[in-house]
Amino acid sequence: MIIPSIDLMFNSIVRLYQGNYQCIRKYNLEPLYYIKYYIGKRSNIIHLVDLTGAKTPLKRQVRLISNIVSKCKSITLQVGGGIRNSSDIYGLLKLGTSRIVIGSIAIKEPRVVQEWLTIYGPERIVLALDICNGSNGSYSIYINGWQSSSNNTIENVLNHYSCYGIKHILCTDISRDGTFIGVNLRLYKYLLYGWPKLSFQSSGGVKSLNDIIKLRYIGIKNIIVGRAFIENRIAFMEAIECWQNV
C-alpha cells in the first residue's frame, strides 16, 4: 500500500532535511485541503507527523491535529509526534485517529508502551524506528527527533516488542529521508527476513517509481512517500498504479 506522509509544523506542511530542524522547507499548501486531495483520490491511509510535538511535546499542534482528524474520519489516519502518555493516545483515538505512532518513548520506556499495547491493542499502535547505518554495518536506532543515538539495537527492540504482540513497524532510514537518493533495500530485506510476521512500513529515500517497484518486489507491504508527492516528483495516482501492477 502507498501511504502519503504529511509533516506539520507552524500549522503548515513542511519537510526537514534528514530530520534537521535547521533545514526546514515550508510549502504553500493548506494541510486539510491537501489531505482531502488524497481522500478524493481514494487513499486508504495517510501518515501525519507533528514535528513541533516531536521536538517539544508541550507544544504539540493539538488544535490542528484535532481539526484534521475530526474532518477526515472516512480514512485511516496514523498520527505521530510528541506522543508521551496515555492521555495523548486516548485523546487522538477518541477523535477518530486509527493508529498512533510511537517513537522515542518505546526505546526509553518500554514498560509503558507494553501497557499501551495491552490496553489499546496492536492494531492501534505503530512502532516507529528511526535507523541509520553504523560504521560496522549494523543499524543504530535514533531517538528524540533523530537528535541522538540510543544504545539499543534494532534486533533487541523488534524481538522484545514481538513478545508483546506488536504488529505495525514504521522503519525510516534517516540518512535517506528527504534526500531523493533511493531506498535502502538492504535494510528492508534484512527486516523482512528476520521478522516475517511483522507488517513493515518503509520510509526514506523514495525518488522514483522504480523505488516503489523494488520495494514491492522484495515483499514490503507498505511504502510511505512524503516529499516526492509534495513536490510532484511522483504523481500519487501513478504510484498507486505502479504498486497495483507490480
PDB file of C-alpha atoms in Angstrom:
ATOM      1  CA  MET A   1       0.000   0.000   0.000  1.00  0.00           C
ATOM      2  CA  ILE A   2       1.186   3.512  -0.798  1.00  0.00           C
ATOM      3  CA  ILE A   3       0.902   5.788   2.251  1.00  0.00           C
ATOM      4  CA  PRO A   4       1.282   9.544   1.709  1.00  0.00           C
ATOM      5  CA  SER A   5       3.103  11.286   4.540  1.00  0.00           C
ATOM      6  CA  ILE A   6       2.494  14.864   5.654  1.00  0.00           C
ATOM      7  CA  ASP A   7       4.786  16.637   8.122  1.00  0.00           C
ATOM      8  CA  LEU A   8       3.258  19.512  10.069  1.00  0.00           C
ATOM      9  CA  MET A   9       4.947  22.469  11.742  1.00  0.00           C
ATOM     10  CA  PHE A  10       3.785  26.050  12.327  1.00  0.00           C
ATOM     11  CA  ASN A  11       0.308  24.745  11.337  1.00  0.00           C
ATOM     12  CA  SER A  12       1.718  24.247   7.831  1.00  0.00           C
ATOM     13  CA  ILE A  13       3.091  21.448   5.667  1.00  0.00           C
ATOM     14  CA  VAL A  14       6.884  21.308   5.908  1.00  0.00           C
ATOM     15  CA  ARG A  15       9.802  18.986   5.256  1.00  0.00           C
ATOM     16  CA  LEU A  16      13.036  18.625   7.163  1.00  0.00           C
ATOM     17  CA  TYR A  17      16.264  17.503   5.581  1.00  0.00           C
ATOM     18  CA  GLN A  18      17.306  14.300   7.390  1.00  0.00           C
ATOM     19  CA  GLY A  19      15.415  15.406  10.487  1.00  0.00           C
ATOM     20  CA  ASN A  20      17.396  18.633  10.852  1.00  0.00           C
ATOM     21  CA  TYR A  21      15.185  21.372  12.316  1.00  0.00           C
ATOM     22  CA  GLN A  22      17.622  23.951  10.968  1.00  0.00           C
ATOM     23  CA  CYS A  23      16.843  22.818   7.406  1.00  0.00           C
ATOM     24  CA  ILE A  24      13.100  23.399   7.101  1.00  0.00           C
ATOM     25  CA  ARG A  25      11.258  23.774   3.833  1.00  0.00           C
ATOM     26  CA  LYS A  26       7.761  25.202   4.133  1.00  0.00           C
ATOM     27  CA  TYR A  27       5.179  24.556   1.426  1.00  0.00           C
ATOM     28  CA  ASN A  28       2.362  26.851   0.412  1.00  0.00           C
ATOM     29  CA  LEU A  29      -0.222  24.133   0.944  1.00  0.00           C
ATOM     30  CA  GLU A  30      -3.122  24.175   3.381  1.00  0.00           C
ATOM     31  CA  PRO A  31      -2.931  20.889   5.334  1.00  0.00           C
ATOM     32  CA  LEU A  32      -6.621  19.988   5.362  1.00  0.00           C
ATOM     33  CA  TYR A  33      -7.056  20.826   1.678  1.00  0.00           C
ATOM     34  CA  TYR A  34      -4.069  18.681   0.769  1.00  0.00           C
ATOM     35  CA  ILE A  35      -5.290  15.776   2.867  1.00  0.00           C
ATOM     36  CA  LYS A  36      -8.706  15.960   1.225  1.00  0.00           C
ATOM     37  CA  TYR A  37      -6.938  15.689  -2.123  1.00  0.00           C
ATOM     38  CA  TYR A  38      -5.611  12.269  -1.083  1.00  0.00           C
ATOM     39  CA  ILE A  39      -9.016  11.269   0.200  1.00  0.00           C
ATOM     40  CA  GLY A  40     -10.526  12.265  -3.140  1.00  0.00           C
ATOM     41  CA  LYS A  41      -8.001  10.019  -4.853  1.00  0.00           C
ATOM     42  CA  ARG A  42      -9.163   7.138  -2.637  1.00  0.00           C
ATOM     43  CA  SER A  43      -6.103   6.907  -0.474  1.00  0.00           C
ATOM     44  CA  ASN A  44      -6.609   4.301   2.244  1.00  0.00           C
ATOM     45  CA  ILE A  45      -4.112   5.580   4.814  1.00  0.00           C
ATOM     46  CA  ILE A  46      -2.446   8.932   5.478  1.00  0.00           C
ATOM     47  CA  HIS A  47       0.528   9.357   7.797  1.00  0.00           C
ATOM     48  CA  LEU A  48       0.681  12.614   9.791  1.00  0.00           C
ATOM     49  CA  VAL A  49       3.709  13.802  11.755  1.00  0.00           C
ATOM     50  CA  ASP A  50       3.557  16.640  14.266  1.00  0.00           C
ATOM     51  CA  LEU A  51       7.142  17.864  14.033  1.00  0.00           C
ATOM     52  CA  THR A  52       6.554  20.595  16.580  1.00  0.00           C
ATOM     53  CA  GLY A  53       5.370  17.984  19.067  1.00  0.00           C
ATOM     54  CA  ALA A  54       8.219  15.636  18.189  1.00  0.00           C
ATOM     55  CA  LYS A  55      10.730  18.320  19.140  1.00  0.00           C
ATOM     56  CA  THR A  56       8.823  19.889  22.034  1.00  0.00           C
ATOM     57  CA  PRO A  57       5.992  17.683  23.360  1.00  0.00           C
ATOM     58  CA  LEU A  58       4.444  20.506  25.374  1.00  0.00           C
ATOM     59  CA  LYS A  59       3.932  22.448  22.138  1.00  0.00           C
ATOM     60  CA  ARG A  60       2.126  19.704  20.223  1.00  0.00           C
ATOM     61  CA  GLN A  61      -0.151  21.059  17.493  1.00  0.00           C
ATOM     62  CA  VAL A  62      -3.213  19.665  19.236  1.00  0.00           C
ATOM     63  CA  ARG A  63      -5.730  22.023  17.664  1.00  0.00           C
ATOM     64  CA  LEU A  64      -4.505  21.409  14.108  1.00  0.00           C
ATOM     65  CA  ILE A  65      -4.346  17.622  14.517  1.00  0.00           C
ATOM     66  CA  SER A  66      -7.774  17.586  16.166  1.00  0.00           C
ATOM     67  CA  ASN A  67      -9.256  19.612  13.317  1.00  0.00           C
ATOM     68  CA  ILE A  68      -7.788  17.309  10.687  1.00  0.00           C
ATOM     69  CA  VAL A  69      -8.850  14.109  12.424  1.00  0.00           C
ATOM     70  CA  SER A  70     -12.373  15.323  13.154  1.00  0.00           C
ATOM     71  CA  LYS A  71     -12.943  16.219   9.495  1.00  0.00           C
ATOM     72  CA  CYS A  72     -11.306  13.163   7.925  1.00  0.00           C
ATOM     73  CA  LYS A  73     -12.958  10.203   9.634  1.00  0.00           C
ATOM     74  CA  SER A  74     -13.577   8.410   6.351  1.00  0.00           C
ATOM     75  CA  ILE A  75      -9.907   7.446   6.085  1.00  0.00           C
ATOM     76  CA  THR A  76      -7.325   5.667   8.226  1.00  0.00           C
ATOM     77  CA  LEU A  77      -5.096   8.283   9.816  1.00  0.00           C
ATOM     78  CA  GLN A  78      -1.953   7.326  11.677  1.00  0.00           C
ATOM     79  CA  VAL A  79      -0.553  10.168  13.722  1.00  0.00           C
ATOM     80  CA  GLY A  80       2.800  10.615  15.423  1.00  0.00           C
ATOM     81  CA  GLY A  81       4.924  13.275  17.050  1.00  0.00           C
ATOM     82  CA  GLY A  82       5.039  14.194  20.711  1.00  0.00           C
ATOM     83  CA  ILE A  83       3.063  11.210  21.996  1.00  0.00           C
ATOM     84  CA  ARG A  84       4.269  10.807  25.568  1.00  0.00           C
ATOM     85  CA  ASN A  85       1.399   9.475  27.694  1.00  0.00           C
ATOM     86  CA  SER A  86      -1.809   7.507  27.648  1.00  0.00           C
ATOM     87  CA  SER A  87      -3.897  10.695  27.659  1.00  0.00           C
ATOM     88  CA  ASP A  88      -2.346  11.715  24.329  1.00  0.00           C
ATOM     89  CA  ILE A  89      -3.278   8.365  22.821  1.00  0.00           C
ATOM     90  CA  TYR A  90      -6.770   8.300  24.293  1.00  0.00           C
ATOM     91  CA  GLY A  91      -7.492  11.840  23.076  1.00  0.00           C
ATOM     92  CA  LEU A  92      -6.445  11.110  19.499  1.00  0.00           C
ATOM     93  CA  LEU A  93      -8.293   7.803  19.379  1.00  0.00           C
ATOM     94  CA  LYS A  94     -11.422   9.447  20.744  1.00  0.00           C
ATOM     95  CA  LEU A  95     -11.283  11.953  17.881  1.00  0.00           C
ATOM     96  CA  GLY A  96     -11.156   9.144  15.348  1.00  0.00           C
ATOM     97  CA  THR A  97      -7.451   8.559  14.746  1.00  0.00           C
ATOM     98  CA  SER A  98      -6.957   4.965  13.654  1.00  0.00           C
ATOM     99  CA  ARG A  99      -3.335   4.425  14.669  1.00  0.00           C
ATOM    100  CA  ILE A 100      -0.909   6.162  16.985  1.00  0.00           C
ATOM    101  CA  VAL A 101       2.775   6.247  16.046  1.00  0.00           C
ATOM    102  CA  ILE A 102       5.106   5.723  18.998  1.00  0.00           C
ATOM    103  CA  GLY A 103       8.788   6.529  18.636  1.00  0.00           C
ATOM    104  CA  SER A 104      11.351   7.538  21.247  1.00  0.00           C
ATOM    105  CA  ILE A 105       9.288   6.535  24.265  1.00  0.00           C
ATOM    106  CA  ALA A 106       9.221   2.940  23.017  1.00  0.00           C
ATOM    107  CA  ILE A 107      13.005   2.883  23.385  1.00  0.00           C
ATOM    108  CA  LYS A 108      13.251   4.842  26.625  1.00  0.00           C
ATOM    109  CA  GLU A 109      10.233   3.449  28.480  1.00  0.00           C
ATOM    110  CA  PRO A 110       9.375   0.019  27.080  1.00  0.00           C
ATOM    111  CA  ARG A 111       7.192  -0.970  30.039  1.00  0.00           C
ATOM    112  CA  VAL A 112       4.872   1.954  29.353  1.00  0.00           C
ATOM    113  CA  VAL A 113       4.486   1.008  25.693  1.00  0.00           C
ATOM    114  CA  GLN A 114       3.943  -2.637  26.647  1.00  0.00           C
ATOM    115  CA  GLU A 115       0.966  -1.473  28.705  1.00  0.00           C
ATOM    116  CA  TRP A 116      -0.354   0.566  25.782  1.00  0.00           C
ATOM    117  CA  LEU A 117      -0.230  -2.485  23.545  1.00  0.00           C
ATOM    118  CA  THR A 118      -2.290  -4.354  26.106  1.00  0.00           C
ATOM    119  CA  ILE A 119      -4.792  -1.510  26.614  1.00  0.00           C
ATOM    120  CA  TYR A 120      -5.267  -0.330  23.053  1.00  0.00           C
ATOM    121  CA  GLY A 121      -4.288  -3.400  21.057  1.00  0.00           C
ATOM    122  CA  PRO A 122      -1.644  -3.947  18.342  1.00  0.00           C
ATOM    123  CA  GLU A 123      -3.851  -2.543  15.565  1.00  0.00           C
ATOM    124  CA  ARG A 124      -3.799   0.874  17.241  1.00  0.00           C
ATOM    125  CA  ILE A 125      -0.068   1.200  17.876  1.00  0.00           C
ATOM    126  CA  VAL A 126       2.644   1.734  15.250  1.00  0.00           C
ATOM    127  CA  LEU A 127       6.221   1.362  16.456  1.00  0.00           C
ATOM    128  CA  ALA A 128       8.422   3.895  14.654  1.00  0.00           C
ATOM    129  CA  LEU A 129      12.113   3.046  14.421  1.00  0.00           C
ATOM    130  CA  ASP A 130      14.495   5.650  13.032  1.00  0.00           C
ATOM    131  CA  ILE A 131      17.537   3.848  11.694  1.00  0.00           C
ATOM    132  CA  CYS A 132      20.981   4.853  10.473  1.00  0.00           C
ATOM    133  CA  ASN A 133      23.711   2.543   9.212  1.00  0.00           C
ATOM    134  CA  GLY A 134      26.517   2.066  11.694  1.00  0.00           C
ATOM    135  CA  SER A 135      30.183   2.023  10.719  1.00  0.00           C
ATOM    136  CA  ASN A 136      30.360  -1.764  11.259  1.00  0.00           C
ATOM    137  CA  GLY A 137      27.343  -2.495   9.084  1.00  0.00           C
ATOM    138  CA  SER A 138      24.906  -2.606  11.995  1.00  0.00           C
ATOM    139  CA  TYR A 139      21.837  -0.398  12.345  1.00  0.00           C
ATOM    140  CA  SER A 140      21.682   2.273  15.050  1.00  0.00           C
ATOM    141  CA  ILE A 141      18.337   3.488  16.421  1.00  0.00           C
ATOM    142  CA  TYR A 142      17.990   7.247  16.838  1.00  0.00           C
ATOM    143  CA  ILE A 143      15.608   8.957  19.258  1.00  0.00           C
ATOM    144  CA  ASN A 144      14.386  12.422  20.268  1.00  0.00           C
ATOM    145  CA  GLY A 145      13.540  13.573  16.760  1.00  0.00           C
ATOM    146  CA  TRP A 146      16.710  11.970  15.349  1.00  0.00           C
ATOM    147  CA  GLN A 147      18.801  14.131  17.648  1.00  0.00           C
ATOM    148  CA  SER A 148      20.638  11.349  19.465  1.00  0.00           C
ATOM    149  CA  SER A 149      21.570   7.701  19.086  1.00  0.00           C
ATOM    150  CA  SER A 150      20.198   5.170  21.560  1.00  0.00           C
ATOM    151  CA  ASN A 151      22.154   2.266  22.997  1.00  0.00           C
ATOM    152  CA  ASN A 152      19.614  -0.236  21.719  1.00  0.00           C
ATOM    153  CA  THR A 153      19.784  -2.410  18.629  1.00  0.00           C
ATOM    154  CA  ILE A 154      17.058  -2.973  16.095  1.00  0.00           C
ATOM    155  CA  GLU A 155      17.238  -6.697  16.822  1.00  0.00           C
ATOM    156  CA  ASN A 156      16.638  -6.250  20.553  1.00  0.00           C
ATOM    157  CA  VAL A 157      13.747  -3.858  20.037  1.00  0.00           C
ATOM    158  CA  LEU A 158      11.934  -5.955  17.461  1.00  0.00           C
ATOM    159  CA  ASN A 159      12.429  -9.178  19.405  1.00  0.00           C
ATOM    160  CA  HIS A 160      11.241  -7.504  22.599  1.00  0.00           C
ATOM    161  CA  TYR A 161       8.059  -5.986  21.193  1.00  0.00           C
ATOM    162  CA  SER A 162       7.252  -9.074  19.156  1.00  0.00           C
ATOM    163  CA  CYS A 163       6.711 -10.808  22.501  1.00  0.00           C
ATOM    164  CA  TYR A 164       4.029  -8.227  23.326  1.00  0.00           C
ATOM    165  CA  GLY A 165       2.100  -8.561  20.093  1.00  0.00           C
ATOM    166  CA  ILE A 166       3.410  -5.591  18.107  1.00  0.00           C
ATOM    167  CA  LYS A 167       2.263  -5.736  14.503  1.00  0.00           C
ATOM    168  CA  HIS A 168       2.959  -2.458  12.676  1.00  0.00           C
ATOM    169  CA  ILE A 169       6.563  -1.230  12.349  1.00  0.00           C
ATOM    170  CA  LEU A 170       7.432   2.026  10.602  1.00  0.00           C
ATOM    171  CA  CYS A 171      11.119   1.889   9.774  1.00  0.00           C
ATOM    172  CA  THR A 172      12.811   5.037   8.466  1.00  0.00           C
ATOM    173  CA  ASP A 173      16.342   5.228   7.131  1.00  0.00           C
ATOM    174  CA  ILE A 174      17.083   8.719   8.391  1.00  0.00           C
ATOM    175  CA  SER A 175      20.217   9.017   6.248  1.00  0.00           C
ATOM    176  CA  ARG A 176      17.967   8.913   3.176  1.00  0.00           C
ATOM    177  CA  ASP A 177      14.821  10.681   4.342  1.00  0.00           C
ATOM    178  CA  GLY A 178      14.034  13.661   2.122  1.00  0.00           C
ATOM    179  CA  THR A 179      17.217  13.188   0.060  1.00  0.00           C
ATOM    180  CA  PHE A 180      15.935  11.529  -3.152  1.00  0.00           C
ATOM    181  CA  ILE A 181      18.910   9.171  -3.193  1.00  0.00           C
ATOM    182  CA  GLY A 182      16.877   5.969  -3.324  1.00  0.00           C
ATOM    183  CA  VAL A 183      15.683   3.464  -0.766  1.00  0.00           C
ATOM    184  CA  ASN A 184      17.746   1.189   1.466  1.00  0.00           C
ATOM    185  CA  LEU A 185      16.837  -2.218   0.051  1.00  0.00           C
ATOM    186  CA  ARG A 186      19.448  -3.972   2.188  1.00  0.00           C
ATOM    187  CA  LEU A 187      17.752  -2.741   5.368  1.00  0.00           C
ATOM    188  CA  TYR A 188      14.269  -3.843   4.369  1.00  0.00           C
ATOM    189  CA  LYS A 189      15.447  -7.231   3.075  1.00  0.00           C
ATOM    190  CA  TYR A 190      17.047  -7.779   6.471  1.00  0.00           C
ATOM    191  CA  LEU A 191      13.860  -6.836   8.318  1.00  0.00           C
ATOM    192  CA  LEU A 192      11.596  -8.966   6.138  1.00  0.00           C
ATOM    193  CA  TYR A 193      13.864 -11.982   6.501  1.00  0.00           C
ATOM    194  CA  GLY A 194      14.334 -11.651  10.250  1.00  0.00           C
ATOM    195  CA  TRP A 195      10.766 -10.801  11.266  1.00  0.00           C
ATOM    196  CA  PRO A 196       8.417 -12.112   8.562  1.00  0.00           C
ATOM    197  CA  LYS A 197       5.301 -11.906  10.763  1.00  0.00           C
ATOM    198  CA  LEU A 198       5.549  -8.142  11.267  1.00  0.00           C
ATOM    199  CA  SER A 199       3.964  -5.595   8.942  1.00  0.00           C
ATOM    200  CA  PHE A 200       6.674  -3.131   7.931  1.00  0.00           C
ATOM    201  CA  GLN A 201       6.207   0.362   6.547  1.00  0.00           C
ATOM    202  CA  SER A 202       9.276   1.564   4.662  1.00  0.00           C
ATOM    203  CA  SER A 203      10.190   5.237   4.783  1.00  0.00           C
ATOM    204  CA  GLY A 204      13.015   7.351   3.439  1.00  0.00           C
ATOM    205  CA  GLY A 205      14.631   7.962   0.074  1.00  0.00           C
ATOM    206  CA  VAL A 206      11.850   7.250  -2.433  1.00  0.00           C
ATOM    207  CA  LYS A 207      12.741   9.195  -5.575  1.00  0.00           C
ATOM    208  CA  SER A 208      11.006   7.386  -8.436  1.00  0.00           C
ATOM    209  CA  LEU A 209       8.523   4.702  -9.373  1.00  0.00           C
ATOM    210  CA  ASN A 210      11.475   2.339  -9.664  1.00  0.00           C
ATOM    211  CA  ASP A 211      11.975   2.539  -5.897  1.00  0.00           C
ATOM    212  CA  ILE A 212       8.368   1.501  -5.404  1.00  0.00           C
ATOM    213  CA  ILE A 213       8.857  -1.427  -7.782  1.00  0.00           C
ATOM    214  CA  LYS A 214      11.976  -2.570  -5.932  1.00  0.00           C
ATOM    215  CA  LEU A 215      10.336  -2.408  -2.512  1.00  0.00           C
ATOM    216  CA  ARG A 216       7.226  -4.172  -3.741  1.00  0.00           C
ATOM    217  CA  TYR A 217       9.363  -6.867  -5.338  1.00  0.00           C
ATOM    218  CA  ILE A 218      11.242  -7.736  -2.132  1.00  0.00           C
ATOM    219  CA  GLY A 219       7.980  -8.013  -0.202  1.00  0.00           C
ATOM    220  CA  ILE A 220       7.380  -4.677   1.529  1.00  0.00           C
ATOM    221  CA  LYS A 221       3.632  -4.265   2.040  1.00  0.00           C
ATOM    222  CA  ASN A 222       3.531  -0.537   2.847  1.00  0.00           C
ATOM    223  CA  ILE A 223       5.588   2.359   1.468  1.00  0.00           C
ATOM    224  CA  ILE A 224       5.474   5.842   2.971  1.00  0.00           C
ATOM    225  CA  VAL A 225       6.116   8.651   0.491  1.00  0.00           C
ATOM    226  CA  GLY A 226       6.404  12.276   1.550  1.00  0.00           C
ATOM    227  CA  ARG A 227       8.469  14.868  -0.241  1.00  0.00           C
ATOM    228  CA  ALA A 228       8.273  13.122  -3.641  1.00  0.00           C
ATOM    229  CA  PHE A 229       4.486  13.614  -3.638  1.00  0.00           C
ATOM    230  CA  ILE A 230       4.501  17.124  -2.212  1.00  0.00           C
ATOM    231  CA  GLU A 231       6.963  18.348  -4.837  1.00  0.00           C
ATOM    232  CA  ASN A 232       5.219  16.430  -7.646  1.00  0.00           C
ATOM    233  CA  ARG A 233       8.291  14.368  -8.447  1.00  0.00           C
ATOM    234  CA  ILE A 234       5.998  11.358  -8.392  1.00  0.00           C
ATOM    235  CA  ALA A 235       2.278  11.633  -9.147  1.00  0.00           C
ATOM    236  CA  PHE A 236       0.175   9.955  -6.481  1.00  0.00           C
ATOM    237  CA  MET A 237      -2.041   8.086  -8.950  1.00  0.00           C
ATOM    238  CA  GLU A 238       0.998   6.903 -10.919  1.00  0.00           C
ATOM    239  CA  ALA A 239       2.421   5.478  -7.701  1.00  0.00           C
ATOM    240  CA  ILE A 240      -0.850   3.695  -6.950  1.00  0.00           C
ATOM    241  CA  GLU A 241      -0.993   2.202 -10.452  1.00  0.00           C
ATOM    242  CA  CYS A 242       2.645   1.172 -10.229  1.00  0.00           C
ATOM    243  CA  TRP A 243       2.008  -0.565  -6.907  1.00  0.00           C
ATOM    244  CA  GLN A 244      -1.017  -2.424  -8.240  1.00  0.00           C
ATOM    245  CA  ASN A 245       0.741  -3.588 -11.408  1.00  0.00           C
ATOM    246  CA  VAL A 246       3.945  -4.965  -9.905  1.00  0.00           C
TER     247      VAL A 246
END
